[in-house]
XYZ file of C-alpha atoms in Angstrom:
259
model
C 43.229 -135.851 115.681
C 45.248 -136.361 118.826
C 46.626 -132.565 119.087
C 49.297 -133.623 122.144
C 50.450 -136.269 119.732
C 50.787 -133.853 116.850
C 52.912 -131.234 119.184
C 54.767 -133.658 120.996
C 57.686 -134.145 117.631
C 60.118 -131.664 118.735
C 60.589 -128.173 117.085
C 59.474 -124.443 117.820
C 55.705 -125.177 117.428
C 55.886 -128.346 119.818
C 58.416 -125.834 122.212
C 55.991 -123.132 122.207
C 52.750 -125.303 122.738
C 54.617 -126.832 125.682
C 55.567 -123.262 126.979
C 51.673 -122.057 126.677
C 50.583 -125.441 128.536
C 53.018 -124.747 131.417
C 52.625 -121.889 133.916
C 55.955 -122.662 135.462
C 57.806 -122.404 132.137
C 55.981 -119.510 131.067
C 56.907 -117.762 134.806
C 60.534 -119.167 134.568
C 61.293 -117.773 131.240
C 59.342 -114.205 132.124
C 61.709 -114.131 135.345
C 64.463 -115.199 133.090
C 64.038 -112.410 130.649
C 63.209 -109.822 133.188
C 66.852 -110.900 134.840
C 68.956 -110.762 131.402
C 67.383 -107.207 130.686
C 68.326 -105.951 133.930
C 71.981 -107.368 133.742
C 71.865 -105.769 130.201
C 70.393 -102.142 131.371
C 72.687 -102.420 134.496
C 76.127 -103.340 132.243
C 74.980 -100.423 129.721
C 74.512 -97.686 132.478
C 77.542 -98.810 134.421
C 79.385 -98.657 130.927
C 78.338 -95.520 129.992
C 79.301 -94.220 133.691
C 82.618 -95.450 133.531
C 82.902 -93.973 130.502
C 82.137 -90.499 131.389
C 84.207 -90.846 134.876
C 87.376 -91.977 132.674
C 86.531 -89.120 130.434
C 86.146 -86.584 133.297
C 89.663 -88.577 135.285
C 91.089 -87.903 131.618
C 90.399 -84.188 131.948
C 91.437 -83.481 135.399
C 94.732 -85.406 134.951
C 95.669 -83.163 131.898
C 94.669 -80.083 133.310
C 96.564 -81.362 136.473
C 99.895 -82.090 134.652
C 99.480 -78.983 132.656
C 99.106 -76.904 135.833
C 102.617 -78.518 136.815
C 104.209 -78.051 133.469
C 103.275 -74.114 133.619
C 104.586 -73.936 137.137
C 107.741 -75.462 135.838
C 107.801 -73.025 132.843
C 107.753 -70.156 134.886
C 110.096 -71.097 137.113
C 112.844 -71.779 134.348
C 111.990 -68.614 132.974
C 112.879 -66.846 135.798
C 115.940 -68.725 136.281
C 116.691 -67.961 132.889
C 116.667 -64.365 133.952
C 118.760 -64.696 137.167
C 121.208 -66.846 134.905
C 121.897 -63.829 132.930
C 122.276 -61.666 135.737
C 124.619 -63.429 137.042
C 126.947 -63.958 133.512
C 126.778 -60.126 133.237
C 128.295 -59.842 136.410
C 130.950 -62.510 135.684
C 131.717 -60.952 132.614
C 132.237 -57.334 134.202
C 135.204 -58.876 135.572
C 136.121 -61.239 133.252
C 137.036 -58.466 130.848
C 138.888 -56.461 132.996
C 141.449 -59.685 133.412
C 144.479 -58.841 133.518
C 145.442 -55.523 133.363
C 142.275 -53.576 134.750
C 141.214 -55.274 137.894
C 142.605 -52.510 140.451
C 139.809 -50.245 138.504
C 136.990 -52.848 139.070
C 133.814 -51.395 140.973
C 133.910 -52.478 144.644
C 129.897 -53.430 144.393
C 130.414 -55.209 141.541
C 133.507 -57.072 142.314
C 131.788 -57.938 145.969
C 128.602 -59.095 144.145
C 130.937 -61.245 141.715
C 132.378 -63.069 144.960
C 128.908 -63.684 146.209
C 127.654 -65.183 142.695
C 129.925 -67.531 142.040
C 129.725 -69.139 145.685
C 125.685 -69.260 144.968
C 124.989 -72.601 143.967
C 122.049 -71.349 142.036
C 119.486 -73.712 144.244
C 116.376 -74.889 142.080
C 113.519 -77.351 142.980
C 112.718 -79.568 140.697
C 109.451 -81.497 141.340
C 109.477 -85.016 139.702
C 106.071 -86.169 141.602
C 103.647 -85.009 138.538
C 106.045 -87.106 136.081
C 106.138 -89.890 137.986
C 101.942 -89.784 138.444
C 102.156 -89.503 134.829
C 103.958 -92.574 134.491
C 101.430 -94.477 136.838
C 99.524 -97.107 135.235
C 96.270 -95.598 136.165
C 96.858 -92.452 134.463
C 98.024 -94.050 131.158
C 94.593 -95.596 131.251
C 92.774 -92.379 131.657
C 94.531 -90.844 128.646
C 93.950 -91.844 125.482
C 95.110 -88.856 123.335
C 98.547 -89.831 121.595
C 99.228 -86.276 120.535
C 99.292 -85.376 124.146
C 101.455 -88.157 125.295
C 104.052 -87.201 122.837
C 103.733 -83.531 124.215
C 104.306 -84.861 127.351
C 107.748 -86.899 126.744
C 108.773 -84.258 125.097
C 108.489 -82.184 127.493
C 109.789 -83.995 130.435
C 112.789 -84.795 127.840
C 114.013 -81.558 127.902
C 113.356 -80.945 131.598
C 115.550 -83.623 132.148
C 118.559 -82.237 130.088
C 118.510 -78.950 131.362
C 118.338 -80.062 134.892
C 121.286 -82.565 134.170
C 122.956 -79.296 132.685
C 122.126 -77.643 135.452
C 123.193 -80.190 138.132
C 126.820 -80.242 136.515
C 127.101 -76.488 136.151
C 126.275 -75.625 139.884
C 128.519 -78.733 141.314
C 131.463 -77.165 139.254
C 130.849 -73.864 140.378
C 130.562 -74.834 144.284
C 133.654 -77.111 143.659
C 135.901 -74.310 142.590
C 134.073 -71.918 144.788
C 135.000 -73.752 147.914
C 138.475 -74.621 146.572
C 139.385 -70.902 146.376
C 137.392 -69.784 149.327
C 139.077 -72.403 151.564
C 142.705 -71.230 150.375
C 145.064 -69.233 151.814
C 145.483 -66.486 149.511
C 141.696 -65.566 149.424
C 141.681 -66.287 153.073
C 144.436 -63.300 153.050
C 142.523 -61.003 150.971
C 141.606 -57.636 152.490
C 139.097 -56.257 150.204
C 136.441 -57.309 147.433
C 138.166 -56.461 144.490
C 141.821 -58.944 145.918
C 139.139 -61.451 146.132
C 137.747 -61.178 142.761
C 141.338 -61.205 141.526
C 142.239 -64.367 143.203
C 139.231 -66.328 141.478
C 139.677 -64.517 137.630
C 143.277 -65.373 137.726
C 142.700 -69.006 138.076
C 142.271 -70.647 134.278
C 139.820 -73.123 135.198
C 137.648 -69.970 136.806
C 137.889 -68.390 133.526
C 136.667 -71.555 131.455
C 133.363 -72.026 133.988
C 132.834 -68.523 133.191
C 132.808 -69.144 130.049
C 130.963 -72.151 130.278
C 128.601 -70.475 132.112
C 127.645 -68.001 129.809
C 126.959 -70.704 127.003
C 124.605 -71.968 129.465
C 122.750 -69.084 130.308
C 121.812 -68.947 126.388
C 120.691 -72.921 126.474
C 118.615 -72.472 129.986
C 116.872 -69.378 128.037
C 116.456 -71.242 125.042
C 115.209 -74.005 126.857
C 112.739 -72.158 128.706
C 111.302 -70.717 125.589
C 110.718 -73.928 123.824
C 108.920 -74.833 127.281
C 106.771 -72.163 126.992
C 106.319 -72.567 123.552
C 105.414 -76.379 123.740
C 103.278 -75.487 126.106
C 100.819 -72.640 124.807
C 101.026 -74.363 121.533
C 99.141 -77.537 122.797
C 96.899 -75.509 125.555
C 95.659 -73.552 122.564
C 94.812 -76.993 120.903
C 92.908 -78.713 123.378
C 91.477 -74.821 124.604
C 92.279 -74.629 127.812
C 93.644 -71.191 129.459
C 95.923 -70.636 132.467
C 92.827 -69.751 134.281
C 91.295 -73.128 133.788
C 94.463 -75.194 134.969
C 93.901 -73.346 138.511
C 89.981 -74.654 139.144
C 89.750 -75.598 142.539
C 86.941 -78.116 141.574
C 89.973 -80.220 139.954
C 90.407 -82.949 142.182
C 91.568 -86.284 141.113
C 91.913 -89.269 143.166
C 93.077 -92.936 142.326
C 91.732 -95.513 144.748
C 92.376 -99.043 144.041
C 89.670 -101.505 143.686
C 88.870 -103.620 147.186
C 86.385 -106.309 147.673
C 84.785 -106.639 150.656
C 83.458 -109.901 151.672
C 80.030 -110.190 153.381
């Protein structure tokens, strides 16, 4: 019986016979298997490393954003306190109008004029919001609850900033209009200066608005604090965790190097 003819027919048995007979085929096949296995192992290891890197980036990004939010929340809390103090000064003179302005405390009358001339400067930092809206950050963050939380937080901040901008713009417009007037220029005391302000209807209307705004900012500051505290508990973060020195996220563009 011719064995070579028997296994020259196709099929698996014929293929295996030819592989056993040919040293070159065996060498090529073993090399191919080794290369394929190397690709699988390399790809699997790289996928695992990329997953760990993305998880670390997501964690660091979360802490970076929460750190910014913690600073923002603290700033708005302080601003709410300052607005309460200013409102109390405004209300003092407001309540003396129209018959008791001559009895106003000199220091409080002077403080009234100073408060009205203060623009209530505050710095609104949008850098973290821009970073969070970048594609790199969205790709690293998979927690829908975190994304919803950040969206709510930034929405509140944007609304509050818009209201503060409008209020401060109106206050400064009134201040410059009165401060540059002949009537105010001719005053000889803080009481007289405060009287020039409070006698104007638009100033009294502004003071009512400012009192309302002081309450709104205080409410918003408490809401921001509550949102931040609640979410940090969910993700098991403390304020100290937010300021760890080792937490640095660096986003790099992909670069191809021609050899």
